[in-house]
PDB file of C-alpha atoms in Angstrom:
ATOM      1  CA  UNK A   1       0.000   0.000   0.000  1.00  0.00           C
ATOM      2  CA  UNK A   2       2.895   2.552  -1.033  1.00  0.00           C
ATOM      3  CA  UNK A   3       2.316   5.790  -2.866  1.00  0.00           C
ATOM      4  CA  UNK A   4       5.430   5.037  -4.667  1.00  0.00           C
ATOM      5  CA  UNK A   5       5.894   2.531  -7.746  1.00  0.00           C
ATOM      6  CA  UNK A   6       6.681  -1.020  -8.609  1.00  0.00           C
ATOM      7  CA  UNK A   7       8.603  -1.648 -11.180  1.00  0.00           C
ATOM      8  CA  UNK A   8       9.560  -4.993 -12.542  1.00  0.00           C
ATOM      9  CA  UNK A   9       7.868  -8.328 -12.412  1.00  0.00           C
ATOM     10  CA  UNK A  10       5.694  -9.347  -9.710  1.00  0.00           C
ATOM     11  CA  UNK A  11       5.627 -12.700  -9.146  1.00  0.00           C
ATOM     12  CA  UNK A  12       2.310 -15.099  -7.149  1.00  0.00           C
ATOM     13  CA  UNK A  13       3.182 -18.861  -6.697  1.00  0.00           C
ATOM     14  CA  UNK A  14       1.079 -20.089  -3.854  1.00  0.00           C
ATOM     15  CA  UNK A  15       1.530 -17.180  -1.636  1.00  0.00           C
ATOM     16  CA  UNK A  16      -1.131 -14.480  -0.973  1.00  0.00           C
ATOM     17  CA  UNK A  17      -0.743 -10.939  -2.528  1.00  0.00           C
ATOM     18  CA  UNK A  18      -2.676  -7.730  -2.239  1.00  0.00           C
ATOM     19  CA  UNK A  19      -2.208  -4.584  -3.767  1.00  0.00           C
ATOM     20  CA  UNK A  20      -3.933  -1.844  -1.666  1.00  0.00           C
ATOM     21  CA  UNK A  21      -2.344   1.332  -4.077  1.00  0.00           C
ATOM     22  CA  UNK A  22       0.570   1.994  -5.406  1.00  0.00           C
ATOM     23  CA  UNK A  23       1.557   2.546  -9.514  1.00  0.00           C
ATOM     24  CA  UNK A  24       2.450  -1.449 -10.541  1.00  0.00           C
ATOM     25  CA  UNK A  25       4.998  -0.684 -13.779  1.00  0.00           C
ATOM     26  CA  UNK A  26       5.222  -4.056 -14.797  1.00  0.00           C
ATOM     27  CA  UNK A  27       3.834  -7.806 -15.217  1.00  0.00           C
ATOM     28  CA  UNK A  28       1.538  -9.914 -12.970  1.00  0.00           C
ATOM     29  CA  UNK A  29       2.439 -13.767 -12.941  1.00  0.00           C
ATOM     30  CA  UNK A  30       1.389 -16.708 -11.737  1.00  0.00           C
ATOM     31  CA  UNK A  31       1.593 -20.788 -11.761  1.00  0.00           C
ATOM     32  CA  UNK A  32      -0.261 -23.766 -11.100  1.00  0.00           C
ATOM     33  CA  UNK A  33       0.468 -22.793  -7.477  1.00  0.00           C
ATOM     34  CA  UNK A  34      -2.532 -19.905  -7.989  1.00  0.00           C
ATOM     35  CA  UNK A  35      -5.774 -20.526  -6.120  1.00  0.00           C
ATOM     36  CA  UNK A  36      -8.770 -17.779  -6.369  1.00  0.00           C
ATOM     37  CA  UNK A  37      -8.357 -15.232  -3.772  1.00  0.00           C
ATOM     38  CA  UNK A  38      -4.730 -15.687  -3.490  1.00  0.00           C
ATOM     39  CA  UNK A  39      -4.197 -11.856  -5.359  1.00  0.00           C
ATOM     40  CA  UNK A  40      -6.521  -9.034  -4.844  1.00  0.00           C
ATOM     41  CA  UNK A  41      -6.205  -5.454  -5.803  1.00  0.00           C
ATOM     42  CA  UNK A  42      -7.756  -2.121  -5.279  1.00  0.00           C
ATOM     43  CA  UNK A  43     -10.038  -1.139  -8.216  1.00  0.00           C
ATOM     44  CA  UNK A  44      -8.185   2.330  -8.530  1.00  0.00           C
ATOM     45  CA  UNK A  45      -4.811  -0.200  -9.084  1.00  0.00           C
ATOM     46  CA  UNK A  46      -4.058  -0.407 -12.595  1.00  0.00           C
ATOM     47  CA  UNK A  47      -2.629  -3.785 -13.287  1.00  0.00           C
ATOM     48  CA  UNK A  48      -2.875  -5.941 -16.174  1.00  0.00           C
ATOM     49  CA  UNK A  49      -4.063  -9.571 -15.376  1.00  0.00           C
ATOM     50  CA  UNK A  50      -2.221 -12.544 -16.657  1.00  0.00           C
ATOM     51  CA  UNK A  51      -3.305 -14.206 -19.987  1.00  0.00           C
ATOM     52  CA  UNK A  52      -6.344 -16.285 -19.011  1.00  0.00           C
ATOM     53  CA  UNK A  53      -6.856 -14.587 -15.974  1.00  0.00           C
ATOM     54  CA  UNK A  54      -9.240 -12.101 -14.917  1.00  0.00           C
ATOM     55  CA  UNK A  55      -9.978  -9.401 -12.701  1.00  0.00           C
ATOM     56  CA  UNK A  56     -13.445  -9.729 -10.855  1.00  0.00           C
ATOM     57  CA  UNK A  57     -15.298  -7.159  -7.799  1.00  0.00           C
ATOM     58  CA  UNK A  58     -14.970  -8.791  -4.363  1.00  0.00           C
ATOM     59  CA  UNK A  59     -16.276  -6.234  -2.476  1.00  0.00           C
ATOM     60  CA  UNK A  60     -14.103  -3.296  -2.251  1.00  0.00           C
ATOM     61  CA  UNK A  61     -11.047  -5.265  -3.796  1.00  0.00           C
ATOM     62  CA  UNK A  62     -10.968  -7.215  -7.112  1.00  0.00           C
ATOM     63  CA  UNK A  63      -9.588 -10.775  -6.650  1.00  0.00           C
ATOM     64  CA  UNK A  64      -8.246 -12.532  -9.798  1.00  0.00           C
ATOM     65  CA  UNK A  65      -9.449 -15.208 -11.190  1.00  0.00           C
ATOM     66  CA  UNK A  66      -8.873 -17.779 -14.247  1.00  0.00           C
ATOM     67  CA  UNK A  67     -11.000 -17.581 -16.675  1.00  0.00           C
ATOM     68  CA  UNK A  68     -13.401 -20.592 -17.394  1.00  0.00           C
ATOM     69  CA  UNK A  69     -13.570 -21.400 -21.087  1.00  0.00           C
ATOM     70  CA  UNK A  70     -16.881 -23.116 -22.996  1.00  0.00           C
ATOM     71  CA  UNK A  71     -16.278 -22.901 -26.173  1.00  0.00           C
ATOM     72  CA  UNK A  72     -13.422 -22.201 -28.745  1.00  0.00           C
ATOM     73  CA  UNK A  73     -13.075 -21.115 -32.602  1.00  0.00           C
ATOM     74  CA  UNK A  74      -9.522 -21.944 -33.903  1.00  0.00           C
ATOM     75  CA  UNK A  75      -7.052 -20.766 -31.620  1.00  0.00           C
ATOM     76  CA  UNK A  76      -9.307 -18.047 -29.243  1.00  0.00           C
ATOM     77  CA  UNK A  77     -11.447 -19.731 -26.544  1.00  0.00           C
ATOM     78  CA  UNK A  78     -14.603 -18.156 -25.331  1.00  0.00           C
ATOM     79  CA  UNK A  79     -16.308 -17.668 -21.827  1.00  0.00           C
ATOM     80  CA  UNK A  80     -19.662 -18.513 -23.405  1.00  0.00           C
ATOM     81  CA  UNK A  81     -21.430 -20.115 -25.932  1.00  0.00           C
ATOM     82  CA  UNK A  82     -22.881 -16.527 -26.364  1.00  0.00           C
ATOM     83  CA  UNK A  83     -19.939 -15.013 -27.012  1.00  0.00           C
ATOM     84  CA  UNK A  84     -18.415 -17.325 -29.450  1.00  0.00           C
ATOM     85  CA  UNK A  85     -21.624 -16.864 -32.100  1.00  0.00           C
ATOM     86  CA  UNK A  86     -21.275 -13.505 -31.638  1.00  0.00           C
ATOM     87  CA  UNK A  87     -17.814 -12.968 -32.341  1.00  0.00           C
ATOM     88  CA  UNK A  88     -17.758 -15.658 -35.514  1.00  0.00           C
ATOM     89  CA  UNK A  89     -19.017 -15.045 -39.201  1.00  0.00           C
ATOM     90  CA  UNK A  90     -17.341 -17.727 -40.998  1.00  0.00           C
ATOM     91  CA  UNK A  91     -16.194 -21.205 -39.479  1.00  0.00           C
ATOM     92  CA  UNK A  92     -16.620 -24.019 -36.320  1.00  0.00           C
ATOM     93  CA  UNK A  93     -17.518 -22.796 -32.761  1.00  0.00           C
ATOM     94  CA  UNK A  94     -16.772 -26.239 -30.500  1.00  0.00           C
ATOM     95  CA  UNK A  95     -18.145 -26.421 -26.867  1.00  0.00           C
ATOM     96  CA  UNK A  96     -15.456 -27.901 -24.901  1.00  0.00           C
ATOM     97  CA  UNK A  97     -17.425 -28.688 -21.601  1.00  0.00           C
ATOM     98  CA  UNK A  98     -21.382 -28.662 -20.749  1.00  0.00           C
ATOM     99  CA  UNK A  99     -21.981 -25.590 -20.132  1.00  0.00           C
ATOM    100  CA  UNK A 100     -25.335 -23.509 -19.399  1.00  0.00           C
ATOM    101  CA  UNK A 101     -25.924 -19.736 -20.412  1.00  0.00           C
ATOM    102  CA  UNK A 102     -27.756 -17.144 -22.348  1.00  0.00           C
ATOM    103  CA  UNK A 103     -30.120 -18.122 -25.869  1.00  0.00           C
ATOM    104  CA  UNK A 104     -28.132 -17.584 -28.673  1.00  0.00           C
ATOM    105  CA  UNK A 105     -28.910 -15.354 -31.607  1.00  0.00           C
ATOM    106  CA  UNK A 106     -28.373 -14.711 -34.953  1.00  0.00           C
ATOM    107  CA  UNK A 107     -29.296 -11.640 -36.644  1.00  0.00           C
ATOM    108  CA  UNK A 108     -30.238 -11.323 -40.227  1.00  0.00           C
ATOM    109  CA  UNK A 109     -28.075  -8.342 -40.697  1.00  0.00           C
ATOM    110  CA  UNK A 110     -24.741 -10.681 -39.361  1.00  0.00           C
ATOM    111  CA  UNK A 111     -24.561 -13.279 -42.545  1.00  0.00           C
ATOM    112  CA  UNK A 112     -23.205 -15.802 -41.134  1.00  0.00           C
ATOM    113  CA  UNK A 113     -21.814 -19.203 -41.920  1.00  0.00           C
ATOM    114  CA  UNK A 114     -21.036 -21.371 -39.115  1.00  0.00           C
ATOM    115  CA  UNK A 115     -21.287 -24.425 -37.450  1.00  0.00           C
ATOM    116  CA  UNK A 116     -22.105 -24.929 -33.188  1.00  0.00           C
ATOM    117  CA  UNK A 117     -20.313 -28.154 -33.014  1.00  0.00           C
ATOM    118  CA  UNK A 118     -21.377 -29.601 -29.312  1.00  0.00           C
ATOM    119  CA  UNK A 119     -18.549 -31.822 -29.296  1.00  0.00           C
ATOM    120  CA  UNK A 120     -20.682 -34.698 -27.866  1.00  0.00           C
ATOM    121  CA  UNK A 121     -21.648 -32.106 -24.846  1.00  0.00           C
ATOM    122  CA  UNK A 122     -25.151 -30.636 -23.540  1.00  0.00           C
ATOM    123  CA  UNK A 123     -25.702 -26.513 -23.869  1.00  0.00           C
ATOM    124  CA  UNK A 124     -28.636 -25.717 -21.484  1.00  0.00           C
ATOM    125  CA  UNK A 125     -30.260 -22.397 -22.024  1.00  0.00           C
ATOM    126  CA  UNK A 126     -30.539 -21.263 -18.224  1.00  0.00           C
ATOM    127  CA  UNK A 127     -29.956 -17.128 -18.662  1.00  0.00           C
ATOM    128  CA  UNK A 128     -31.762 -14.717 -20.763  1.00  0.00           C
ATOM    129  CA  UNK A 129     -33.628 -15.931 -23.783  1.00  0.00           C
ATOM    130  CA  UNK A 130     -33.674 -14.247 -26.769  1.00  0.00           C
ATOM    131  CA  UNK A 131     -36.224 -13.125 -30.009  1.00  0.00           C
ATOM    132  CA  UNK A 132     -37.852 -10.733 -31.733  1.00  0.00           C
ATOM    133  CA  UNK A 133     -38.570  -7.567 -30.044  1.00  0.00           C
ATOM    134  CA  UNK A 134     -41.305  -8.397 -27.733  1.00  0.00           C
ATOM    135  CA  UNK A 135     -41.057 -12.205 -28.286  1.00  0.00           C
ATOM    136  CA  UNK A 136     -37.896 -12.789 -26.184  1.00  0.00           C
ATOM    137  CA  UNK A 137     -39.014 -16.383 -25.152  1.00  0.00           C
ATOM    138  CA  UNK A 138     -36.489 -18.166 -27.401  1.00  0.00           C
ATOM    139  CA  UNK A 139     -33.374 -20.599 -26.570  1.00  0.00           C
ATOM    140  CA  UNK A 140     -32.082 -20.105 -30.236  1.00  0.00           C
ATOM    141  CA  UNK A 141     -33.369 -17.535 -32.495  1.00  0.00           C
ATOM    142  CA  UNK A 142     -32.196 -17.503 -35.827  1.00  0.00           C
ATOM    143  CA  UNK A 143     -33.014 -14.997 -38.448  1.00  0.00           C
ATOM    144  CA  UNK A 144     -32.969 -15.653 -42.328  1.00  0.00           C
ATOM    145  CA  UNK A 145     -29.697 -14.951 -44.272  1.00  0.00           C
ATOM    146  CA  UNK A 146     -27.590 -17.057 -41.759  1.00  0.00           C
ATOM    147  CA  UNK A 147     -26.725 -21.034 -42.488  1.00  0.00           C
ATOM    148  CA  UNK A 148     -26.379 -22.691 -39.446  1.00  0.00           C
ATOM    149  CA  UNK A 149     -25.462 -26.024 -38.732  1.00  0.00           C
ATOM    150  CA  UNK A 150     -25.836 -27.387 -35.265  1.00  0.00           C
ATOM    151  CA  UNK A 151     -24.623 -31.415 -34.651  1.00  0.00           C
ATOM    152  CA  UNK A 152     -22.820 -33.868 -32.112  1.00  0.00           C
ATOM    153  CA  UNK A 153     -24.746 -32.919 -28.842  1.00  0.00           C
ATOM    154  CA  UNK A 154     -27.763 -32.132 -26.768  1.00  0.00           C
ATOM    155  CA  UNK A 155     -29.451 -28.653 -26.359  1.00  0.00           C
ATOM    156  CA  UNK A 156     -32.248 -28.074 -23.895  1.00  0.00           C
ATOM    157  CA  UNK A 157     -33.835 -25.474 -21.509  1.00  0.00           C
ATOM    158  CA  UNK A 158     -35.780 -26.236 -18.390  1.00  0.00           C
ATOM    159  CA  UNK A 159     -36.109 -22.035 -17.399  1.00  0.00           C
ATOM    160  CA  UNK A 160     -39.324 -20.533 -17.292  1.00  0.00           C
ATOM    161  CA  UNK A 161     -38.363 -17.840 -19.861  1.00  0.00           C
ATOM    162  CA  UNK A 162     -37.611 -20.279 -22.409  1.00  0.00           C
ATOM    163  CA  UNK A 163     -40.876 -21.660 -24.210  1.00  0.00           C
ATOM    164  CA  UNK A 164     -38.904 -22.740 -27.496  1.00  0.00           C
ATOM    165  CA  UNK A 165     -35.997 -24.117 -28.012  1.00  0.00           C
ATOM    166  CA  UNK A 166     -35.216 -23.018 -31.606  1.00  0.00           C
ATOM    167  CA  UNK A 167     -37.176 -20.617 -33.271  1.00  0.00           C
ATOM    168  CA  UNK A 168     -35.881 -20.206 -37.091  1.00  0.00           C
ATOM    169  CA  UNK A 169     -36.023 -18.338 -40.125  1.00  0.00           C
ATOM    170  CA  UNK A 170     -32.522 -19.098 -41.615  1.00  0.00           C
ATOM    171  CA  UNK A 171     -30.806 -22.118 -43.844  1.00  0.00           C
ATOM    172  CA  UNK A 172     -30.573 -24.923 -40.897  1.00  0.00           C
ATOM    173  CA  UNK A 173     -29.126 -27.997 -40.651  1.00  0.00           C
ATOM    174  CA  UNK A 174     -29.260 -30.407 -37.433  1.00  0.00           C
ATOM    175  CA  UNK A 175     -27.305 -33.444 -37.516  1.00  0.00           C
ATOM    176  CA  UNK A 176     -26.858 -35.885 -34.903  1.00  0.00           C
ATOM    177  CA  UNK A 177     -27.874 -33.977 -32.354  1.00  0.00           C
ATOM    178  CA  UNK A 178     -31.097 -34.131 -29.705  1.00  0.00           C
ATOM    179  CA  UNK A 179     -32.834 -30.962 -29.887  1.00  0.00           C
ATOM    180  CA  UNK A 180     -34.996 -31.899 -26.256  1.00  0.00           C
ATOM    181  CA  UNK A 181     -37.575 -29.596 -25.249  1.00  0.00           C
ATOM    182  CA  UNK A 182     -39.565 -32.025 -22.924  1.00  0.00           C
ATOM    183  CA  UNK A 183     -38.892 -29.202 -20.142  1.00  0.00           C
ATOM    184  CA  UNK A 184     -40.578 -26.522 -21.615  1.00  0.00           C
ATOM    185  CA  UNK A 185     -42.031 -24.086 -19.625  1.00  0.00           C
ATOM    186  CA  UNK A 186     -45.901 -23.818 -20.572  1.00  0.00           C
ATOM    187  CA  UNK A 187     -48.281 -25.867 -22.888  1.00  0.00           C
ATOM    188  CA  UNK A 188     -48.919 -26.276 -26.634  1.00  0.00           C
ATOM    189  CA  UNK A 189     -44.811 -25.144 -27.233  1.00  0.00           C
ATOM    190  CA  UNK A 190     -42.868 -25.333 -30.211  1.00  0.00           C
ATOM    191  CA  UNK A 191     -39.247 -27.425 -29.543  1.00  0.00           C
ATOM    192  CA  UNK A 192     -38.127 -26.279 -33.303  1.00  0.00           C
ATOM    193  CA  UNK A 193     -39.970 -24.052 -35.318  1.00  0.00           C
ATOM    194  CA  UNK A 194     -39.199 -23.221 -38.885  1.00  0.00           C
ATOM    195  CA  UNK A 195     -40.948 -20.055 -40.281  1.00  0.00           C
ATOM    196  CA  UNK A 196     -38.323 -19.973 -43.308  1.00  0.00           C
ATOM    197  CA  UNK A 197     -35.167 -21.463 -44.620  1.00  0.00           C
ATOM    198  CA  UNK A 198     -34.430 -24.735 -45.813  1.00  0.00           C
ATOM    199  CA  UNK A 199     -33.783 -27.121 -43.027  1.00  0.00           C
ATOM    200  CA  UNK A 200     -32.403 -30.511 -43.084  1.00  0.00           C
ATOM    201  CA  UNK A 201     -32.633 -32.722 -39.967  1.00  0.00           C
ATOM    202  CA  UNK A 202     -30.598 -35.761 -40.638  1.00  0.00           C
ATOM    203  CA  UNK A 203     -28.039 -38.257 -38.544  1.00  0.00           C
ATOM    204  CA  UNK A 204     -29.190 -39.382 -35.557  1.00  0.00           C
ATOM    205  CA  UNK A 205     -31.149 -36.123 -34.698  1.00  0.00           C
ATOM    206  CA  UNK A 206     -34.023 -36.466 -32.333  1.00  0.00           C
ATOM    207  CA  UNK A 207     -36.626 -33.808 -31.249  1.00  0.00           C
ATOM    208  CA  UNK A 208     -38.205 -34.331 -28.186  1.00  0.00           C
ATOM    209  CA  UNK A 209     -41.424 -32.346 -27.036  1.00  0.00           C
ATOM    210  CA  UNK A 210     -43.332 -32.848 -23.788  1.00  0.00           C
ATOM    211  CA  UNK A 211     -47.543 -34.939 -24.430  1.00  0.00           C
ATOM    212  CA  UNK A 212     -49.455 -32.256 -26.038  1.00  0.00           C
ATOM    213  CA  UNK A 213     -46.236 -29.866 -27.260  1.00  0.00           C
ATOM    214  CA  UNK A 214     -45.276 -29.628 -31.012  1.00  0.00           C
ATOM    215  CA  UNK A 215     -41.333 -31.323 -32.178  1.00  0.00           C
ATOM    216  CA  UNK A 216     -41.504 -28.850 -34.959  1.00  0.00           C
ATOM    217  CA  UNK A 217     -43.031 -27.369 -37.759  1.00  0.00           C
ATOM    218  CA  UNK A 218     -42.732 -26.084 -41.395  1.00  0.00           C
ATOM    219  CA  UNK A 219     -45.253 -22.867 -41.172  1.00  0.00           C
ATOM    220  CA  UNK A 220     -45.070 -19.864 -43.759  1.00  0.00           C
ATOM    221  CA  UNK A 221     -44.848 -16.262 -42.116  1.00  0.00           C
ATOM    222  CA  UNK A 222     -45.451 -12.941 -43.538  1.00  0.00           C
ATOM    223  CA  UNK A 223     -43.420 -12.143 -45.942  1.00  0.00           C
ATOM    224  CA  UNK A 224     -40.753 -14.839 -45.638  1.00  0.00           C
ATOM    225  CA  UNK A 225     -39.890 -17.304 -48.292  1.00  0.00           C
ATOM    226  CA  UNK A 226     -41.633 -20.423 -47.733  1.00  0.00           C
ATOM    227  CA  UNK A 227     -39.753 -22.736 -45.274  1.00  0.00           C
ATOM    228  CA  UNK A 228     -38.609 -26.064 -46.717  1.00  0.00           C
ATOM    229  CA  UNK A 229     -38.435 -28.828 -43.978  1.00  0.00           C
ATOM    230  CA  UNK A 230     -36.782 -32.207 -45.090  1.00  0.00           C
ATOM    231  CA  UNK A 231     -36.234 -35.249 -41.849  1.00  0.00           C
ATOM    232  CA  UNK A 232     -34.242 -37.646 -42.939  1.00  0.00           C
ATOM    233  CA  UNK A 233     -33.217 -38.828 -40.168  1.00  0.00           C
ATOM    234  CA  UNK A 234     -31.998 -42.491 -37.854  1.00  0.00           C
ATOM    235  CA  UNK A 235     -33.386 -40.856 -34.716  1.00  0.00           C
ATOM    236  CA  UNK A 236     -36.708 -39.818 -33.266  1.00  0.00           C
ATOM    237  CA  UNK A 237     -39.485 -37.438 -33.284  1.00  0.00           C
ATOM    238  CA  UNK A 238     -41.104 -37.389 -30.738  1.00  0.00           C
ATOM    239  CA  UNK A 239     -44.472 -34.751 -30.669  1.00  0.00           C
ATOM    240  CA  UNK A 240     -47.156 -33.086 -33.246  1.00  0.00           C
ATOM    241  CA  UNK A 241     -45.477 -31.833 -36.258  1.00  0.00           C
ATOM    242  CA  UNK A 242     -47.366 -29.400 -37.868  1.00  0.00           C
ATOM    243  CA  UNK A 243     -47.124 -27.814 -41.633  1.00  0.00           C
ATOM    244  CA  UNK A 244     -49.143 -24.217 -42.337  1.00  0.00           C
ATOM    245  CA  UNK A 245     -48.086 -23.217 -45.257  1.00  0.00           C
ATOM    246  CA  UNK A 246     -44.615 -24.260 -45.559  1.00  0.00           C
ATOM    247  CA  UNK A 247     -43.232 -27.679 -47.382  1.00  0.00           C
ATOM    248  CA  UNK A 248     -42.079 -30.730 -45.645  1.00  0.00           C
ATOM    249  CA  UNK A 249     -40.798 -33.890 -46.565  1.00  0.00           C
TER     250      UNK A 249
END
């Protein structure tokens, strides 16, 4: 707690450091030694954390923490599922762990090309869900002039806020994955509706909706091209499937 400076290295391998003021010219590092709460800081210290580290409030101090990865495109990892979509136009987003988080959306305006490989894991949609404005009740929400391809895992939502699981407009394809809604909050849901797009279901892909719920549909709305629904699929579908307007095969 000096009003002077530090300058050099600063080194935390097991032991417990906190920073209370002073001017910190120089690098924060750490080991395998590192627990959470071992370093804390004042917020008004300016220090740098450590590559996969991060600094997080603890009351009037900020401890440092390492950062827990989900997900990963090439060589950047991601935080969240979330944050991964967001942050990738063109190529593979894997989930390295089951994780839980925020619906994930895709915006018409973003373009994008990419694939949510689950990696053989589970993504549960426990945080905010997402949609149109006003219509925020979504796990996935995915607007036309995206292709998305989702495979190799399980997604599913058990939170009140989420009432279906995928609600889509764009070019989809699910493959060998189980899309389970059977924990849908409500009655008469949708687990996957298509209002446009062409959508392939195919694999092993099964849709699951709770007695009474719908697995999916093919229904034309407004002014969006007519969706095209083809299930070719190994798996099962379990729940109505309804077509208004749109063509399925």
């Amino acid at each position: 707690e000096t009003s002077g400076t530090i300058a050099g290295k600063i080194e935390a391998t097991g032991g417990k450091l906190e920073i209370k003021a002073g001017t910190i010219n120089g690098t924060l590092l750490v080991d395998s030694n590192f627990s959470e709460g071992d370093v804390t800081k004042a917020d008004a210290v300016e220090l740098e954390a450590p590559a996969d580290y991060k600094w997080v409030a603890d009351g009037d101090m900020e401890k440092l923490v390492a950062k827990k990865y989900v997900a990963q495109v090439g060589d950047t990892k991601y935080e969240s599922l979330a944050d991964a979509v967001a942050a990738t136009t063109r190529g593979t987003i894997t989930l390295l762990k089951d994780a839980e988080g925020d619906g994930i959306f895709v915006a018409a305006a973003d373009a994008k090309d990419i694939t949510i490989d689950l990696n053989g894991k589970t993504y549960k949609v426990t945080g905010k869900a997402v949609g149109s404005t006003g219509t925020a009740t979504q796990g996935f929400h995915l607007e036309a002039g995206n292709t998305v391809t989702i495979k190799n895992g399980t997604i599913t939502s058990d939170t009140a806020e989420v009432k279906m699981l995928i609600q889509n407009y764009c070019n989809l394809t699910l493959t060998d994955v189980a899309v389970d809604g059977s924990a849908l909050a409500g009655e008469g849901r949708y687990v996957v509706s298509n209002n446009s797009g062409r959508v392939v279901i195919n694999g092993s892909t099964s849709i699951t909706a709770k007695a009474g719920d719908f697995a999916l549909d093919a229904c034309k709305f407004g002014d969006y091209e007519i969706p095209e629904v083809t299930i070719e699929t190994s798996g099962t579908i379990a729940g109505k499937i309804e077509a208004t307007g749109g063509k399925l095969e």
